[in-house]
Every structure is written in C-alpha cells, then in structure tokens.
C-alpha cells in the first residue's frame, strides 16, 4: 500500500507539472481577488516538488513519517483550496481524502518491513569503533 501511495503521489506531481500553464491560468482567472503571478508560480512549484519528493521517499520507504507529514500538509491545502474554495475545478475530494487517510496511517505506523529504513536500520555503526588506548 505504501508503494502504491508513493507512486500515486509521484504521478500527481508529474500531472501538475505537465499541466502547469493551464492550472496557473485557472487560478489566475478565478474570482479570488487579484493573485500575484509570482506567488501562484511559487505555490505551484512547491506543490509539485513536495509531491515528487514526498512520493519518492514514501515509495522507497526512506524517512516515511517525515515524507507523509509533508505530503499531508500539501494534500490538506489541496482539499481546502481546490475542493472547497474552487468547486468549478475538476477535483475529486474522495480520492484526496483517501490519500490523506493513508498518509496519516503511514505517519503512525512508519514504513513497514520492506523499506530502506529497515535496511539502513539494520546496520549499527557505533558497535565496531576502535578505542584508542592513551
């Protein structure tokens, strides 16, 4: 489940990156005041990279709890702004809710047995140090 969640977050970041001009134009044309193009670009770029990075880390099982927290913040913003404030945009709140629930689950339980965290955690670097006799 963790691997599928990571792949879906990577795919979502990739889709946002490929449709960047369209999404930017939709946000700029929305009736929410006069958004600054620089701020809109900054927000979209940070969402893209957070989806790609957190999805990659969750997929690999490396720092899963921190990556799930970052992804949880982005998906919460997505639900609040895209689904509630802009109902004309083509979003599915149920899929976002499922992704949010899965990220909360992986924040609680961690990465699981098949992950880089378990592989790296198996090495004990402190045990094999030599002591210098003075």
mmCIF file with all atom_site columns, C-alpha atoms in Angstrom:
data_model
loop_
_atom_site.group_PDB
_atom_site.id
_atom_site.type_symbol
_atom_site.label_atom_id
_atom_site.label_alt_id
_atom_site.label_comp_id
_atom_site.label_asym_id
_atom_site.label_entity_id
_atom_site.label_seq_id
_atom_site.pdbx_PDB_ins_code
_atom_site.Cartn_x
_atom_site.Cartn_y
_atom_site.Cartn_z
_atom_site.occupancy
_atom_site.B_iso_or_equiv
_atom_site.pdbx_formal_charge
_atom_site.auth_seq_id
_atom_site.auth_comp_id
_atom_site.auth_asym_id
_atom_site.auth_atom_id
_atom_site.pdbx_PDB_model_num
ATOM 1   C CA . UNK A 1 1   ? 0.000   0.000  0.000   1.00 0.00 ? 1   UNK A CA 1
ATOM 2   C CA . UNK A 1 2   ? 2.895   2.320  0.820   1.00 0.00 ? 2   UNK A CA 1
ATOM 3   C CA . UNK A 1 3   ? 4.460   1.744  -2.594  1.00 0.00 ? 3   UNK A CA 1
ATOM 4   C CA . UNK A 1 4   ? 1.183   2.457  -4.395  1.00 0.00 ? 4   UNK A CA 1
ATOM 5   C CA . UNK A 1 5   ? 0.704   5.640  -2.373  1.00 0.00 ? 5   UNK A CA 1
ATOM 6   C CA . UNK A 1 6   ? 4.209   6.788  -3.281  1.00 0.00 ? 6   UNK A CA 1
ATOM 7   C CA . UNK A 1 7   ? 3.650   6.062  -6.965  1.00 0.00 ? 7   UNK A CA 1
ATOM 8   C CA . UNK A 1 8   ? 0.325   7.902  -6.949  1.00 0.00 ? 8   UNK A CA 1
ATOM 9   C CA . UNK A 1 9   ? 1.920   10.973 -5.333  1.00 0.00 ? 9   UNK A CA 1
ATOM 10  C CA . UNK A 1 10  ? 4.707   10.931 -7.920  1.00 0.00 ? 10  UNK A CA 1
ATOM 11  C CA . UNK A 1 11  ? 2.107   10.647 -10.690 1.00 0.00 ? 11  UNK A CA 1
ATOM 12  C CA . UNK A 1 12  ? 0.070   13.529 -9.249  1.00 0.00 ? 12  UNK A CA 1
ATOM 13  C CA . UNK A 1 13  ? 3.172   15.739 -9.086  1.00 0.00 ? 13  UNK A CA 1
ATOM 14  C CA . UNK A 1 14  ? 4.022   14.797 -12.667 1.00 0.00 ? 14  UNK A CA 1
ATOM 15  C CA . UNK A 1 15  ? 0.493   15.628 -13.891 1.00 0.00 ? 15  UNK A CA 1
ATOM 16  C CA . UNK A 1 16  ? 0.551   19.006 -12.152 1.00 0.00 ? 16  UNK A CA 1
ATOM 17  C CA . UNK A 1 17  ? 3.958   19.688 -13.704 1.00 0.00 ? 17  UNK A CA 1
ATOM 18  C CA . UNK A 1 18  ? 2.717   18.786 -17.202 1.00 0.00 ? 18  UNK A CA 1
ATOM 19  C CA . UNK A 1 19  ? -0.432  20.937 -16.851 1.00 0.00 ? 19  UNK A CA 1
ATOM 20  C CA . UNK A 1 20  ? 1.341   23.821 -15.115 1.00 0.00 ? 20  UNK A CA 1
ATOM 21  C CA . UNK A 1 21  ? 0.277   26.614 -17.551 1.00 0.00 ? 21  UNK A CA 1
ATOM 22  C CA . UNK A 1 22  ? -3.368  25.507 -17.511 1.00 0.00 ? 22  UNK A CA 1
ATOM 23  C CA . UNK A 1 23  ? -3.548  25.255 -13.711 1.00 0.00 ? 23  UNK A CA 1
ATOM 24  C CA . UNK A 1 24  ? -1.804  28.624 -13.339 1.00 0.00 ? 24  UNK A CA 1
ATOM 25  C CA . UNK A 1 25  ? -4.269  30.246 -15.757 1.00 0.00 ? 25  UNK A CA 1
ATOM 26  C CA . UNK A 1 26  ? -7.262  28.723 -13.941 1.00 0.00 ? 26  UNK A CA 1
ATOM 27  C CA . UNK A 1 27  ? -6.002  30.049 -10.605 1.00 0.00 ? 27  UNK A CA 1
ATOM 28  C CA . UNK A 1 28  ? -5.295  33.459 -12.092 1.00 0.00 ? 28  UNK A CA 1
ATOM 29  C CA . UNK A 1 29  ? -8.774  33.591 -13.681 1.00 0.00 ? 29  UNK A CA 1
ATOM 30  C CA . UNK A 1 30  ? -10.590 32.517 -10.517 1.00 0.00 ? 30  UNK A CA 1
ATOM 31  C CA . UNK A 1 31  ? -12.575 35.219 -8.811  1.00 0.00 ? 31  UNK A CA 1
ATOM 32  C CA . UNK A 1 32  ? -10.427 35.238 -5.658  1.00 0.00 ? 32  UNK A CA 1
ATOM 33  C CA . UNK A 1 33  ? -9.073  38.775 -5.860  1.00 0.00 ? 33  UNK A CA 1
ATOM 34  C CA . UNK A 1 34  ? -6.028  39.563 -7.953  1.00 0.00 ? 34  UNK A CA 1
ATOM 35  C CA . UNK A 1 35  ? -3.448  36.838 -7.285  1.00 0.00 ? 35  UNK A CA 1
ATOM 36  C CA . UNK A 1 36  ? 0.171   37.723 -7.907  1.00 0.00 ? 36  UNK A CA 1
ATOM 37  C CA . UNK A 1 37  ? 1.635   35.559 -10.724 1.00 0.00 ? 37  UNK A CA 1
ATOM 38  C CA . UNK A 1 38  ? 4.897   35.159 -8.813  1.00 0.00 ? 38  UNK A CA 1
ATOM 39  C CA . UNK A 1 39  ? 3.084   33.801 -5.753  1.00 0.00 ? 39  UNK A CA 1
ATOM 40  C CA . UNK A 1 40  ? 0.964   31.461 -7.867  1.00 0.00 ? 40  UNK A CA 1
ATOM 41  C CA . UNK A 1 41  ? 4.096   30.105 -9.567  1.00 0.00 ? 41  UNK A CA 1
ATOM 42  C CA . UNK A 1 42  ? 5.815   29.696 -6.192  1.00 0.00 ? 42  UNK A CA 1
ATOM 43  C CA . UNK A 1 43  ? 2.862   27.819 -4.703  1.00 0.00 ? 43  UNK A CA 1
ATOM 44  C CA . UNK A 1 44  ? 2.505   25.526 -7.722  1.00 0.00 ? 44  UNK A CA 1
ATOM 45  C CA . UNK A 1 45  ? 6.231   24.782 -7.872  1.00 0.00 ? 45  UNK A CA 1
ATOM 46  C CA . UNK A 1 46  ? 6.366   23.982 -4.164  1.00 0.00 ? 46  UNK A CA 1
ATOM 47  C CA . UNK A 1 47  ? 3.339   21.680 -4.536  1.00 0.00 ? 47  UNK A CA 1
ATOM 48  C CA . UNK A 1 48  ? 4.948   19.906 -7.495  1.00 0.00 ? 48  UNK A CA 1
ATOM 49  C CA . UNK A 1 49  ? 8.261   19.323 -5.747  1.00 0.00 ? 49  UNK A CA 1
ATOM 50  C CA . UNK A 1 50  ? 6.673   18.309 -2.471  1.00 0.00 ? 50  UNK A CA 1
ATOM 51  C CA . UNK A 1 51  ? 4.514   15.731 -4.283  1.00 0.00 ? 51  UNK A CA 1
ATOM 52  C CA . UNK A 1 52  ? 7.529   14.391 -6.182  1.00 0.00 ? 52  UNK A CA 1
ATOM 53  C CA . UNK A 1 53  ? 9.903   14.308 -3.209  1.00 0.00 ? 53  UNK A CA 1
ATOM 54  C CA . UNK A 1 54  ? 7.446   13.006 -0.618  1.00 0.00 ? 54  UNK A CA 1
ATOM 55  C CA . UNK A 1 55  ? 6.111   10.438 -3.105  1.00 0.00 ? 55  UNK A CA 1
ATOM 56  C CA . UNK A 1 56  ? 9.637   9.226  -3.861  1.00 0.00 ? 56  UNK A CA 1
ATOM 57  C CA . UNK A 1 57  ? 10.533  8.949  -0.184  1.00 0.00 ? 57  UNK A CA 1
ATOM 58  C CA . UNK A 1 58  ? 7.297   7.111  0.643   1.00 0.00 ? 58  UNK A CA 1
ATOM 59  C CA . UNK A 1 59  ? 7.829   4.787  -2.333  1.00 0.00 ? 59  UNK A CA 1
ATOM 60  C CA . UNK A 1 60  ? 11.344  3.929  -1.171  1.00 0.00 ? 60  UNK A CA 1
ATOM 61  C CA . UNK A 1 61  ? 10.401  3.735  2.489   1.00 0.00 ? 61  UNK A CA 1
ATOM 62  C CA . UNK A 1 62  ? 13.017  6.292  3.479   1.00 0.00 ? 62  UNK A CA 1
ATOM 63  C CA . UNK A 1 63  ? 12.041  8.809  6.168   1.00 0.00 ? 63  UNK A CA 1
ATOM 64  C CA . UNK A 1 64  ? 8.430   7.773  5.619   1.00 0.00 ? 64  UNK A CA 1
ATOM 65  C CA . UNK A 1 65  ? 6.960   9.601  8.603   1.00 0.00 ? 65  UNK A CA 1
ATOM 66  C CA . UNK A 1 66  ? 8.524   12.940 7.635   1.00 0.00 ? 66  UNK A CA 1
ATOM 67  C CA . UNK A 1 67  ? 7.577   12.483 3.984   1.00 0.00 ? 67  UNK A CA 1
ATOM 68  C CA . UNK A 1 68  ? 3.998   11.612 4.961   1.00 0.00 ? 68  UNK A CA 1
ATOM 69  C CA . UNK A 1 69  ? 3.839   14.765 7.095   1.00 0.00 ? 69  UNK A CA 1
ATOM 70  C CA . UNK A 1 70  ? 4.967   16.916 4.159   1.00 0.00 ? 70  UNK A CA 1
ATOM 71  C CA . UNK A 1 71  ? 2.511   15.169 1.861   1.00 0.00 ? 71  UNK A CA 1
ATOM 72  C CA . UNK A 1 72  ? -0.236  15.552 4.447   1.00 0.00 ? 72  UNK A CA 1
ATOM 73  C CA . UNK A 1 73  ? 0.291   19.315 4.572   1.00 0.00 ? 73  UNK A CA 1
ATOM 74  C CA . UNK A 1 74  ? 0.112   19.588 0.788   1.00 0.00 ? 74  UNK A CA 1
ATOM 75  C CA . UNK A 1 75  ? -2.967  17.369 0.447   1.00 0.00 ? 75  UNK A CA 1
ATOM 76  C CA . UNK A 1 76  ? -4.703  19.325 3.221   1.00 0.00 ? 76  UNK A CA 1
ATOM 77  C CA . UNK A 1 77  ? -4.058  22.557 1.329   1.00 0.00 ? 77  UNK A CA 1
ATOM 78  C CA . UNK A 1 78  ? -5.289  20.864 -1.823  1.00 0.00 ? 78  UNK A CA 1
ATOM 79  C CA . UNK A 1 79  ? -8.524  19.806 -0.163  1.00 0.00 ? 79  UNK A CA 1
ATOM 80  C CA . UNK A 1 80  ? -9.107  23.205 1.429   1.00 0.00 ? 80  UNK A CA 1
ATOM 81  C CA . UNK A 1 81  ? -8.314  25.393 -1.554  1.00 0.00 ? 81  UNK A CA 1
ATOM 82  C CA . UNK A 1 82  ? -9.031  23.337 -4.645  1.00 0.00 ? 82  UNK A CA 1
ATOM 83  C CA . UNK A 1 83  ? -12.034 21.345 -3.471  1.00 0.00 ? 83  UNK A CA 1
ATOM 84  C CA . UNK A 1 84  ? -13.850 23.785 -1.198  1.00 0.00 ? 84  UNK A CA 1
ATOM 85  C CA . UNK A 1 85  ? -12.918 27.235 -2.487  1.00 0.00 ? 85  UNK A CA 1
ATOM 86  C CA . UNK A 1 86  ? -12.969 26.403 -6.202  1.00 0.00 ? 86  UNK A CA 1
ATOM 87  C CA . UNK A 1 87  ? -15.819 23.978 -6.838  1.00 0.00 ? 87  UNK A CA 1
ATOM 88  C CA . UNK A 1 88  ? -15.607 24.515 -10.617 1.00 0.00 ? 88  UNK A CA 1
ATOM 89  C CA . UNK A 1 89  ? -12.216 22.798 -10.819 1.00 0.00 ? 89  UNK A CA 1
ATOM 90  C CA . UNK A 1 90  ? -12.217 19.113 -11.716 1.00 0.00 ? 90  UNK A CA 1
ATOM 91  C CA . UNK A 1 91  ? -11.106 17.552 -8.437  1.00 0.00 ? 91  UNK A CA 1
ATOM 92  C CA . UNK A 1 92  ? -12.265 14.524 -6.546  1.00 0.00 ? 92  UNK A CA 1
ATOM 93  C CA . UNK A 1 93  ? -12.451 15.082 -2.815  1.00 0.00 ? 93  UNK A CA 1
ATOM 94  C CA . UNK A 1 94  ? -12.877 11.356 -2.083  1.00 0.00 ? 94  UNK A CA 1
ATOM 95  C CA . UNK A 1 95  ? -9.546  10.458 -3.669  1.00 0.00 ? 95  UNK A CA 1
ATOM 96  C CA . UNK A 1 96  ? -7.845  13.278 -1.782  1.00 0.00 ? 96  UNK A CA 1
ATOM 97  C CA . UNK A 1 97  ? -9.487  12.096 1.436   1.00 0.00 ? 97  UNK A CA 1
ATOM 98  C CA . UNK A 1 98  ? -8.237  8.546  0.856   1.00 0.00 ? 98  UNK A CA 1
ATOM 99  C CA . UNK A 1 99  ? -4.709  9.797  0.188   1.00 0.00 ? 99  UNK A CA 1
ATOM 100 C CA . UNK A 1 100 ? -4.905  11.897 3.351   1.00 0.00 ? 100 UNK A CA 1
ATOM 101 C CA . UNK A 1 101 ? -6.020  8.884  5.400   1.00 0.00 ? 101 UNK A CA 1
ATOM 102 C CA . UNK A 1 102 ? -3.188  6.761  4.009   1.00 0.00 ? 102 UNK A CA 1
ATOM 103 C CA . UNK A 1 103 ? -0.634  9.438  4.810   1.00 0.00 ? 103 UNK A CA 1
ATOM 104 C CA . UNK A 1 104 ? -1.910  9.658  8.380   1.00 0.00 ? 104 UNK A CA 1
ATOM 105 C CA . UNK A 1 105 ? -1.653  5.860  8.590   1.00 0.00 ? 105 UNK A CA 1
ATOM 106 C CA . UNK A 1 106 ? 1.966   5.844  7.411   1.00 0.00 ? 106 UNK A CA 1
ATOM 107 C CA . UNK A 1 107 ? 2.802   8.691  9.790   1.00 0.00 ? 107 UNK A CA 1
ATOM 108 C CA . UNK A 1 108 ? 1.617   6.462  12.631  1.00 0.00 ? 108 UNK A CA 1
ATOM 109 C CA . UNK A 1 109 ? 2.901   3.018  11.609  1.00 0.00 ? 109 UNK A CA 1
ATOM 110 C CA . UNK A 1 110 ? 6.021   4.025  9.698   1.00 0.00 ? 110 UNK A CA 1
ATOM 111 C CA . UNK A 1 111 ? 7.472   2.427  6.612   1.00 0.00 ? 111 UNK A CA 1
ATOM 112 C CA . UNK A 1 112 ? 6.999   -1.274 7.340   1.00 0.00 ? 112 UNK A CA 1
ATOM 113 C CA . UNK A 1 113 ? 9.299   -4.266 6.871   1.00 0.00 ? 113 UNK A CA 1
ATOM 114 C CA . UNK A 1 114 ? 10.121  -3.767 3.172   1.00 0.00 ? 114 UNK A CA 1
ATOM 115 C CA . UNK A 1 115 ? 11.801  -0.369 3.168   1.00 0.00 ? 115 UNK A CA 1
ATOM 116 C CA . UNK A 1 116 ? 15.126  1.419  3.106   1.00 0.00 ? 116 UNK A CA 1
ATOM 117 C CA . UNK A 1 117 ? 14.551  2.476  6.718   1.00 0.00 ? 117 UNK A CA 1
ATOM 118 C CA . UNK A 1 118 ? 14.670  -1.170 7.832   1.00 0.00 ? 118 UNK A CA 1
ATOM 119 C CA . UNK A 1 119 ? 17.642  -1.913 5.581   1.00 0.00 ? 119 UNK A CA 1
ATOM 120 C CA . UNK A 1 120 ? 19.638  1.040  6.872   1.00 0.00 ? 120 UNK A CA 1
ATOM 121 C CA . UNK A 1 121 ? 18.426  0.497  10.432  1.00 0.00 ? 121 UNK A CA 1
ATOM 122 C CA . UNK A 1 122 ? 19.992  -2.985 10.389  1.00 0.00 ? 122 UNK A CA 1
ATOM 123 C CA . UNK A 1 123 ? 23.493  -1.530 10.362  1.00 0.00 ? 123 UNK A CA 1
ATOM 124 C CA . UNK A 1 124 ? 24.921  -0.494 13.705  1.00 0.00 ? 124 UNK A CA 1
ATOM 125 C CA . UNK A 1 125 ? 27.697  1.962  13.090  1.00 0.00 ? 125 UNK A CA 1
ATOM 126 C CA . UNK A 1 126 ? 28.606  2.566  16.730  1.00 0.00 ? 126 UNK A CA 1
ATOM 127 C CA . UNK A 1 127 ? 29.425  -1.040 17.701  1.00 0.00 ? 127 UNK A CA 1
ATOM 128 C CA . UNK A 1 128 ? 32.551  -1.546 15.634  1.00 0.00 ? 128 UNK A CA 1
ATOM 129 C CA . UNK A 1 129 ? 34.526  1.550  16.559  1.00 0.00 ? 129 UNK A CA 1
ATOM 130 C CA . UNK A 1 130 ? 38.019  1.041  17.806  1.00 0.00 ? 130 UNK A CA 1
ATOM 131 C CA . UNK A 1 131 ? 39.031  2.578  21.084  1.00 0.00 ? 131 UNK A CA 1
ATOM 132 C CA . UNK A 1 132 ? 42.331  4.349  21.197  1.00 0.00 ? 132 UNK A CA 1
ATOM 133 C CA . UNK A 1 133 ? 44.455  3.487  24.200  1.00 0.00 ? 133 UNK A CA 1
ATOM 134 C CA . UNK A 1 134 ? 46.178  6.553  25.589  1.00 0.00 ? 134 UNK A CA 1
#
